CSV table of C-alpha atoms in Angstrom, one decimal:
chain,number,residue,atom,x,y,z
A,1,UNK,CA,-4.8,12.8,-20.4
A,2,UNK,CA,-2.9,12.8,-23.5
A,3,UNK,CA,0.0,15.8,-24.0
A,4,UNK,CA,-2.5,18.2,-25.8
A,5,UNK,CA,-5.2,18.6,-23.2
A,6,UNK,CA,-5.6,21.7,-21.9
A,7,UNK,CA,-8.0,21.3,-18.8
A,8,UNK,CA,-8.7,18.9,-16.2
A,9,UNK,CA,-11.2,15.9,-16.9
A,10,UNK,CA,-13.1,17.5,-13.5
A,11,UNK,CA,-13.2,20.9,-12.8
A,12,UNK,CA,-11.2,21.5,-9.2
A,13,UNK,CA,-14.2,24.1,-8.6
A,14,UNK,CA,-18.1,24.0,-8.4
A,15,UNK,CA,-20.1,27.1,-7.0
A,16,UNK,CA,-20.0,25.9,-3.8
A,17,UNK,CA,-16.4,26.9,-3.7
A,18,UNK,CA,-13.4,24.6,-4.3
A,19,UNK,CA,-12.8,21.6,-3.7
A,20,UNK,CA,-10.5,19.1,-2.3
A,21,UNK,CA,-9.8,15.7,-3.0
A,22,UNK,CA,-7.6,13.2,-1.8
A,23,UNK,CA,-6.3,10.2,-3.7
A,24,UNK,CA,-4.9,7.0,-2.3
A,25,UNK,CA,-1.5,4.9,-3.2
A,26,UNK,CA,-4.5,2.1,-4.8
A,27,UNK,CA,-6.0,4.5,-6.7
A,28,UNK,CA,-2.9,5.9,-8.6
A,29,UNK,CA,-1.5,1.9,-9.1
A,30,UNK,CA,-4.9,1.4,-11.0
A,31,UNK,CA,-4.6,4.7,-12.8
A,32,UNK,CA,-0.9,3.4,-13.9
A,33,UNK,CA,-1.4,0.2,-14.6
A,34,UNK,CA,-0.3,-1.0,-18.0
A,35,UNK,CA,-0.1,2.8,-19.2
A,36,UNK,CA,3.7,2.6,-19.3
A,37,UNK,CA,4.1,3.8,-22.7
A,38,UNK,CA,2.1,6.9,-21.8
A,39,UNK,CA,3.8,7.7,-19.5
A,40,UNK,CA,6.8,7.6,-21.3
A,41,UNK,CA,4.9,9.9,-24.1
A,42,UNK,CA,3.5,12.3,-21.1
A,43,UNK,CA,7.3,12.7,-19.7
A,44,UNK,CA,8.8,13.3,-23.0
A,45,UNK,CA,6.2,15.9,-23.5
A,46,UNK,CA,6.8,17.7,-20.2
A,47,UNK,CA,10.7,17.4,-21.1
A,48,UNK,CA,10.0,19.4,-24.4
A,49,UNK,CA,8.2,22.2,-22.5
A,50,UNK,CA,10.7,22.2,-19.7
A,51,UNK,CA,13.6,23.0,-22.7
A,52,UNK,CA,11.5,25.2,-24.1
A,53,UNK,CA,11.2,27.3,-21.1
A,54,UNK,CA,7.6,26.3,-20.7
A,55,UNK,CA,7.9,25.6,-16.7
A,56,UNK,CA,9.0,27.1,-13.8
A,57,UNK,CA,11.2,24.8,-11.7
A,58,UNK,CA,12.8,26.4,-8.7
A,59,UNK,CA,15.7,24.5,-7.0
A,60,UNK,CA,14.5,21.7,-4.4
A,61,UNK,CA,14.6,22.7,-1.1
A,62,UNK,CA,16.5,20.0,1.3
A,63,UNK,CA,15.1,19.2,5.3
A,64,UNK,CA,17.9,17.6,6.9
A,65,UNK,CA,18.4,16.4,10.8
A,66,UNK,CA,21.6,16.7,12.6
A,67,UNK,CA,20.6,13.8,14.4
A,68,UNK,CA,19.8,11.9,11.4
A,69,UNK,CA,22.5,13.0,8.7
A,70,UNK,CA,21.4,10.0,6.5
A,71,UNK,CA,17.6,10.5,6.1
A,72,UNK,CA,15.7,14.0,4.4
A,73,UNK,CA,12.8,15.3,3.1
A,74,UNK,CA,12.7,17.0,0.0
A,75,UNK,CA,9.9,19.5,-1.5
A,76,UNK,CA,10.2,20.0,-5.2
A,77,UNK,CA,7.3,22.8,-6.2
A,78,UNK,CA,7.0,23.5,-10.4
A,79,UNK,CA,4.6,24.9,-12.7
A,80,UNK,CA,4.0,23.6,-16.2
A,81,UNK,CA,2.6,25.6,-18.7
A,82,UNK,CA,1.6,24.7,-22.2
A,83,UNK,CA,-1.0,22.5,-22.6
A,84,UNK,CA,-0.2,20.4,-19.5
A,85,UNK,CA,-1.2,23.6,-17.3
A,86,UNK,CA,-0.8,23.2,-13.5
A,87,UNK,CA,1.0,24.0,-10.5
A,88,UNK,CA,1.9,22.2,-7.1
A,89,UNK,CA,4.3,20.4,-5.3
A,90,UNK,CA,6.1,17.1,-4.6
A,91,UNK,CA,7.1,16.3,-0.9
A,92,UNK,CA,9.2,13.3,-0.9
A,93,UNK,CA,10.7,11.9,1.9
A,94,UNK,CA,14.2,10.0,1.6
A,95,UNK,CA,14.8,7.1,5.1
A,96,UNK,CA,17.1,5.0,4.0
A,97,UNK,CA,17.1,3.1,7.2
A,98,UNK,CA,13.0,1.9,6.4
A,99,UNK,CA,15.0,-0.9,4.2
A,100,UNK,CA,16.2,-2.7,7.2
A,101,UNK,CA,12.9,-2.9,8.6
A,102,UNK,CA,11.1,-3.9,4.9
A,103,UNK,CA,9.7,-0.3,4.3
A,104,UNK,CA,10.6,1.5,1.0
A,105,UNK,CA,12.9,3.8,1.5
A,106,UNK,CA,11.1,7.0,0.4
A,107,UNK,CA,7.6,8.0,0.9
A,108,UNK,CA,5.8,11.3,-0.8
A,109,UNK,CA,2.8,13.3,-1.7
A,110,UNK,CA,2.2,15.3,-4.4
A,111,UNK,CA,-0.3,18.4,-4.0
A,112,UNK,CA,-1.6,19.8,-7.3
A,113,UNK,CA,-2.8,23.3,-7.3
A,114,UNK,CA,-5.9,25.3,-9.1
A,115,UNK,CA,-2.9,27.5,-11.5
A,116,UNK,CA,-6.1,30.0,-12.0
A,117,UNK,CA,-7.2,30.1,-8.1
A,118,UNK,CA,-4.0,29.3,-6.6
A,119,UNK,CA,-6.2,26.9,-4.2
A,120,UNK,CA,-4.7,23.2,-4.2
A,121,UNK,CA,-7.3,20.8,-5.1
A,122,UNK,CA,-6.1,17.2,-4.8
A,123,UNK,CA,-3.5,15.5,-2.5
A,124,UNK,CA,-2.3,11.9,-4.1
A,125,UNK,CA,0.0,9.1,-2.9
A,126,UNK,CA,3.3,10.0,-4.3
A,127,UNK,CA,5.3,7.3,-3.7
A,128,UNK,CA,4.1,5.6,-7.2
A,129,UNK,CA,3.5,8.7,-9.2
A,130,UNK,CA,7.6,9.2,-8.4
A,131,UNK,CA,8.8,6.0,-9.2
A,132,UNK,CA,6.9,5.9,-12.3
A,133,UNK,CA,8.0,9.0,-13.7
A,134,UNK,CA,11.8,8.0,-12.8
A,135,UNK,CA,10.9,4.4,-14.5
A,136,UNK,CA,9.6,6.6,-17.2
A,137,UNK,CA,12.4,9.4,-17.5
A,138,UNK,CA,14.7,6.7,-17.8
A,139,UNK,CA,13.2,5.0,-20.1
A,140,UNK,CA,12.7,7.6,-22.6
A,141,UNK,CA,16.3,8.1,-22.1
A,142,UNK,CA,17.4,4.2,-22.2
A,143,UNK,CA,15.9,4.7,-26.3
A,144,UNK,CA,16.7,7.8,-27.2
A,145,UNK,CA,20.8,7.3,-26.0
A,146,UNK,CA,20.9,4.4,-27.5
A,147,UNK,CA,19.7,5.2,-31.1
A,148,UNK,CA,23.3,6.6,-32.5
A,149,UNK,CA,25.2,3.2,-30.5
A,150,UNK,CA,24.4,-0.6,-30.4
A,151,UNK,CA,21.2,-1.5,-28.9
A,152,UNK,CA,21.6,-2.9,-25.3
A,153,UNK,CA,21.2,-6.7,-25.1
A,154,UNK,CA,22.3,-7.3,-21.0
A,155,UNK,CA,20.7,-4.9,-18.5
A,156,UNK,CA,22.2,-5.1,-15.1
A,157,UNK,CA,20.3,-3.8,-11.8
A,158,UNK,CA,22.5,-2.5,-8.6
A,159,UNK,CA,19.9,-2.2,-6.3
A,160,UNK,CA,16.3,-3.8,-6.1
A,161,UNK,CA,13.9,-1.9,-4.5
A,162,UNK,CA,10.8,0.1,-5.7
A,163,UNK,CA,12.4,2.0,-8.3
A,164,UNK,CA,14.5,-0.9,-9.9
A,165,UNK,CA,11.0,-2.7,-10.2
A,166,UNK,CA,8.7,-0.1,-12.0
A,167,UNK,CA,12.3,0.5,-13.9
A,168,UNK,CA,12.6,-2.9,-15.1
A,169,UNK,CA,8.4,-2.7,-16.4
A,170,UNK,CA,8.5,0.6,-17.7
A,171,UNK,CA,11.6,-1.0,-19.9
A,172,UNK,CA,9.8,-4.2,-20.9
A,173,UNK,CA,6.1,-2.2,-21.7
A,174,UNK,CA,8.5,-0.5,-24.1
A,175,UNK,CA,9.6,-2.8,-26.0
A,176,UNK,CA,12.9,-3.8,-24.8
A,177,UNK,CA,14.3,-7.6,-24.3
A,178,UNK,CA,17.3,-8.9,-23.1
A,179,UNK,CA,19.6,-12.0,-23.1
A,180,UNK,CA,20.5,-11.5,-20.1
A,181,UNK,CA,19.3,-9.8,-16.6
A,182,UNK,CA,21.6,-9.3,-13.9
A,183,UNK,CA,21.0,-8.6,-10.5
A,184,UNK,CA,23.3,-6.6,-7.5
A,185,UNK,CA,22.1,-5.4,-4.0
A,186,UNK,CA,24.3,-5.5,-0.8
A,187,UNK,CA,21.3,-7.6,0.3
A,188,UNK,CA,20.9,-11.3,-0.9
A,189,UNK,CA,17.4,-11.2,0.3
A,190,UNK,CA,16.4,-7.8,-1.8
A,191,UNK,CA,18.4,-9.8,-4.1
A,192,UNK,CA,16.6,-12.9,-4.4
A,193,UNK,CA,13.7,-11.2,-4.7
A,194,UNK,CA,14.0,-9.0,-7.0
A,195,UNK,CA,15.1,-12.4,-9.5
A,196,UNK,CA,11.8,-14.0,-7.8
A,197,UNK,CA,9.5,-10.2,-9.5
A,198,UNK,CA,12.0,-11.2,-12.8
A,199,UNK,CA,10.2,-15.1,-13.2
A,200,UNK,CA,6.6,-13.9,-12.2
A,201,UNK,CA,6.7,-11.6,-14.6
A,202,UNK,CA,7.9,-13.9,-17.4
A,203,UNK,CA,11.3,-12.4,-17.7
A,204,UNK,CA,13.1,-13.4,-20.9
A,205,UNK,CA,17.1,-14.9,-21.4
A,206,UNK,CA,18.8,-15.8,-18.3
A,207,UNK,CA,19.1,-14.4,-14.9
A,208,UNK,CA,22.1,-13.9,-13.4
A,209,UNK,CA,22.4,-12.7,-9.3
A,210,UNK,CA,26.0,-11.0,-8.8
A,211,UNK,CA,28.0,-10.9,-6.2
A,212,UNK,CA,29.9,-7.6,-6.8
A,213,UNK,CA,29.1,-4.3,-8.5
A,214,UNK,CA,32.1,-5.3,-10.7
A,215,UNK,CA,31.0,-8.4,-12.4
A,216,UNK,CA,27.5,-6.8,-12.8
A,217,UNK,CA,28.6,-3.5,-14.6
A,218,UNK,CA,31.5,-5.8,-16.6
A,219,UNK,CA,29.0,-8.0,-17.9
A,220,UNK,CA,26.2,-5.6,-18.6
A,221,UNK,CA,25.3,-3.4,-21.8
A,222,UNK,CA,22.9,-1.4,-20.0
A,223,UNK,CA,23.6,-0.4,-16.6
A,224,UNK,CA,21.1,0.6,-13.8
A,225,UNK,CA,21.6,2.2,-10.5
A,226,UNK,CA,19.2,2.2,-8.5
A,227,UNK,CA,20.3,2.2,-4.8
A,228,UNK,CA,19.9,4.4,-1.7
A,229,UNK,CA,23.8,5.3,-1.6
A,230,UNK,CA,24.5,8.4,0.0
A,231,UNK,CA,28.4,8.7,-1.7
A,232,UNK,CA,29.8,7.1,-4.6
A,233,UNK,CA,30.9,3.3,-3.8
A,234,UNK,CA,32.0,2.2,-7.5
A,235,UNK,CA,35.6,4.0,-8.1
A,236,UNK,CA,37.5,2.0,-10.9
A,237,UNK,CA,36.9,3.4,-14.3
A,238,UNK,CA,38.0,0.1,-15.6
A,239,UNK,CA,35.0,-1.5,-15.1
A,240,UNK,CA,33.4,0.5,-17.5
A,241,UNK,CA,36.1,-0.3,-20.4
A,242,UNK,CA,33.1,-2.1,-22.7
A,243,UNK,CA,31.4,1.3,-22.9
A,244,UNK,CA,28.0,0.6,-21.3
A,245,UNK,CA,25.0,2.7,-21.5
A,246,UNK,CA,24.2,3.6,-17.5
A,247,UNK,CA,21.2,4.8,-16.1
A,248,UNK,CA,22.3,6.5,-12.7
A,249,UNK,CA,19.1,6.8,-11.5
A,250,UNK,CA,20.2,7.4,-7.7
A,251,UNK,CA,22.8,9.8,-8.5
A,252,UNK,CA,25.5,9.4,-5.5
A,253,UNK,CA,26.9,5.8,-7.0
A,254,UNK,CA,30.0,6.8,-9.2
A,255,UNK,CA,33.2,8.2,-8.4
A,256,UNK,CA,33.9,11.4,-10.2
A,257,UNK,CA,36.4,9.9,-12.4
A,258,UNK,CA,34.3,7.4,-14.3
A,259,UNK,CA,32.2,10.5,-15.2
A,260,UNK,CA,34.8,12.6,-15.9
A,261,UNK,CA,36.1,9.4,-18.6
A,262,UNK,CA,32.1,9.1,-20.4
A,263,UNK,CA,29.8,11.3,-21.9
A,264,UNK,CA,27.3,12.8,-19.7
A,265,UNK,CA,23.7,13.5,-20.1
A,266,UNK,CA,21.8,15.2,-17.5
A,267,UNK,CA,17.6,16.6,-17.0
A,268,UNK,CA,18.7,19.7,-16.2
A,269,UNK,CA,22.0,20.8,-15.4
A,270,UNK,CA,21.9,23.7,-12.6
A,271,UNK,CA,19.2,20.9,-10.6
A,272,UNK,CA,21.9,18.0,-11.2
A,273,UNK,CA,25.0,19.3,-10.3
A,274,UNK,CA,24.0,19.7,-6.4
A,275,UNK,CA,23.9,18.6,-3.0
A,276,UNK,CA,26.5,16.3,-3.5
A,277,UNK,CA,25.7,14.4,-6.5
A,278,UNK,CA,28.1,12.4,-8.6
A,279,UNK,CA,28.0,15.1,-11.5
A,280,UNK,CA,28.1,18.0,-8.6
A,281,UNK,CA,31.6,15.7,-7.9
A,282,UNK,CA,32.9,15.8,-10.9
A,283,UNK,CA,32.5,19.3,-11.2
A,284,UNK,CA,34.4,20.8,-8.0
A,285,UNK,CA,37.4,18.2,-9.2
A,286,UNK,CA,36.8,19.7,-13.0
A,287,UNK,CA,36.5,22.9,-12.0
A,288,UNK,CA,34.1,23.6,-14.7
A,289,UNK,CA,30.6,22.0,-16.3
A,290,UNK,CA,32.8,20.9,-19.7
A,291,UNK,CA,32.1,16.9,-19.2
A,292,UNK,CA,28.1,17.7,-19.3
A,293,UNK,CA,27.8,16.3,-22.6
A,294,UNK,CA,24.0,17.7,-23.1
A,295,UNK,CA,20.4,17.4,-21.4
A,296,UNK,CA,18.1,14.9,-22.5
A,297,UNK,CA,16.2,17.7,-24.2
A,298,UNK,CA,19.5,18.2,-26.3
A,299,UNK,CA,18.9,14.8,-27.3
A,300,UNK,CA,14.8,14.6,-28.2
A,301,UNK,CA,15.4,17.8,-30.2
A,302,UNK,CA,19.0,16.4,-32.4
A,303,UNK,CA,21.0,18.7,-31.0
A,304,UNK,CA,23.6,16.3,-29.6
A,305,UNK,CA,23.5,12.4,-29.4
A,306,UNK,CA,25.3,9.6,-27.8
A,307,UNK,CA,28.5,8.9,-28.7
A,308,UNK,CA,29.4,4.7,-29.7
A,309,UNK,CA,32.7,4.7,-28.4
A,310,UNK,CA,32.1,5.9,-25.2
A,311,UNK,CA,30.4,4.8,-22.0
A,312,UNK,CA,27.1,7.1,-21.6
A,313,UNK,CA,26.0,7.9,-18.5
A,314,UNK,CA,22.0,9.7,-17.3
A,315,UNK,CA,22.5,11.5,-14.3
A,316,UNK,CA,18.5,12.4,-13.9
A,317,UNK,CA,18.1,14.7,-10.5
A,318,UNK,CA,14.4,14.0,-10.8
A,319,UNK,CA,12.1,17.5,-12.3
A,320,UNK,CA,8.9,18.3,-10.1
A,321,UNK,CA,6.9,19.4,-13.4
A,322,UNK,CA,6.9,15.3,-14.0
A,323,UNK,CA,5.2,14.8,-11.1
A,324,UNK,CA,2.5,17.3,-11.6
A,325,UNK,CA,2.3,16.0,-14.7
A,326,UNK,CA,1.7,12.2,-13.9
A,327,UNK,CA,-0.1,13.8,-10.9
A,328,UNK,CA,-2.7,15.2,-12.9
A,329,UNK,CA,-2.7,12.6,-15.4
A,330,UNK,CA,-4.0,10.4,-12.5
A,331,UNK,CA,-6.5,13.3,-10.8
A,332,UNK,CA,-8.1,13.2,-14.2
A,333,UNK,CA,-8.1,9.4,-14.7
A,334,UNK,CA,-10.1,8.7,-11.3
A,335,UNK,CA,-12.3,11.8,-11.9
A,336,UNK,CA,-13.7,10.3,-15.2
A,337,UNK,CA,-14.0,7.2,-12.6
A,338,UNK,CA,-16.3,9.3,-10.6
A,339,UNK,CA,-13.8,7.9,-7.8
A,340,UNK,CA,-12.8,11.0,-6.8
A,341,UNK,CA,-12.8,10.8,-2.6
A,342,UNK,CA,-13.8,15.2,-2.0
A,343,UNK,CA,-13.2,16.1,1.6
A,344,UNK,CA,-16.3,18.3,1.9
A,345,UNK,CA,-16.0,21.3,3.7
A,346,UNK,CA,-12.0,21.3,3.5
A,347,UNK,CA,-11.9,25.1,2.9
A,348,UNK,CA,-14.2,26.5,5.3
A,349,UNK,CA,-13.4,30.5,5.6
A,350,UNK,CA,-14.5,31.0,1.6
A,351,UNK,CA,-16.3,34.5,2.8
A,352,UNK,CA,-14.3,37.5,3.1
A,353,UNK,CA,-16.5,39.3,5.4
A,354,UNK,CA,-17.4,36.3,7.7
């Protein structure tokens, strides 16, 4: 699906009523793979029709546990008009315990929905379809903040799980190289593997492994955070005195003060600065939204760029109308397939009077 279709590949309904189908995590990986740089066109697309009022994205809802303060589930529902018309849902749970054990952290499903019947009519893996929208979403912003400031030659990576990975490819299939890549996790194991990913993949320039945040972030040009922190755990502003460009992809990793002393870019502002996010942070010790330098839309339209004398910090809280939209984008790529697995009979009470 490119950003001007208007329709599914597959109609969702046939006369014998509508259908259901259900998509595995396999499918969507083969539906992704080495389409990187559409993606990165699809999710600039969305972001164009989300600033131009094009969407309807409600705030996310939050299921937390008493007993289990660390771990939640979060449901994002959107609809995105335009030409990327359709509705749904993402339900994404967040465990950051499943690391300890090898699991990823967060697991999800994305239902899309019929935006003429209302009917849903396809559940897919969302595990993928979120991590490459985040890869993508930062991506698009990795190029577009840096246009107006030196290009980035040393990325750094704090944390090295799922997202850090399709991060890193979604970087590369774009066109970006770097002298140097270095890597931080609390884990050496996560660690060492994520520089063992790096040299399969034919990494170029060296790559360092780091033993603190510190010497990452000091020796980096472009910094990523992708961790499962719950509250910030990198407090000196200091570290930041070279004026890196910083993707804070998991959101919770800064102290309020390093953002309060850069320029901030966010998705969308009222869904960023929440639920105890590093920009919600900075705001309660603001007392006001003044350090939000701009949304990325701001930026893909001219409105406002990056600054070169300044560290720049994303702060993306994540929009659900990108997951419909690389939701569908998949739906339609395994329906031209004729791959499509349709649970017949799913809706069974399609008669009114019986």
């Amino acid at each position: 699906m490119t950003a001007t279709d208007s329709t599914p590949a597959t109609a969702p309904t046939e006369a014998a009523g509508p259908r259901f189908a259900v998509i595995s995590g396999a499918q969507v990986q083969r539906a992704l793979l080495g389409r990187e740089r559409e993606i990165v066109d699809l999710v600039e697309a969305v972001y164009r029709l989300h600033g131009d009022g094009e969407t309807v994205n409600p705030p996310s809802y939050f299921l937390r546990f008493p007993d289990r303060p660390e771990a939640r589930i979060i449901a994002l529902p959107a609809s995105m008009g335009g030409p990327l018309r359709v509705d749904g849902l993402k339900w994404i749970a967040s465990f950051p315990e499943n690391t300890t054990s090898g699991l990823p952290r967060a697991s999800a499903v994305v239902i899309l929905n019929d935006p003429d019947t209302g009917y849903p009519y396809a559940c897919l893996e969302g595990s993928v379809i979120s991590a490459g929208r985040t890869a993508a979403s930062a991506a698009l912003a990795a190029d577009r903040l840096s246009r107006t400031r030196p290009r980035p030659r040393r990325v750094g990576f704090i944390g090295t799980g799922l997202i850090a990975r399709y991060l890193h490819s979604h970087l590369t299939a774009t066109g970006w190289t770097f002298e140097e890549t270095g890597v931080h996790d609390l884990s050496t194991d996560h660690a060492a593997g994520f520089r063992g990913y790096l040299r399969r993949t034919g990494t170029e320039g060296r790559i360092t492994l780091h033993d603190t945040a510190e010497a990452l972030i000091r020796s980096s040009d472009l910094v990523v955070f992708a961790t499962v922190a719950g509250r910030p755990h990198v407090h000196d502003p200091s570290w930041f005195a070279h004026h890196p460009l910083v993707l804070h992809i998991s959101l919770r990793d800064l102290d309020p003060r390093i953002l309060l002393a850069s320029a901030n870019f966010v998705d969308d502002v009222e869904h960023c600065l929440k639920a105890g996010t590093s920009p919600h942070l900075a705001e309660q010790l603001a007392g006001n939204r003044e350090f939000v330098d701009g949304t990325l839309h701001d930026v893909l339209t001219g409105r406002t760029s990056a600054p070169a004398d300044r560290t720049v910090v994303f702060s993306p809280f994540g929009l659900g109308v990108l997951d419909l939209a690389v939701g569908r984008y998949v739906h339609d790529a395994v329906a031209r397939r004729g791959e499509l697995c349709v649970i017949d009979g799913f809706f069974n009470e399609l008669r009114r009077y019986g």
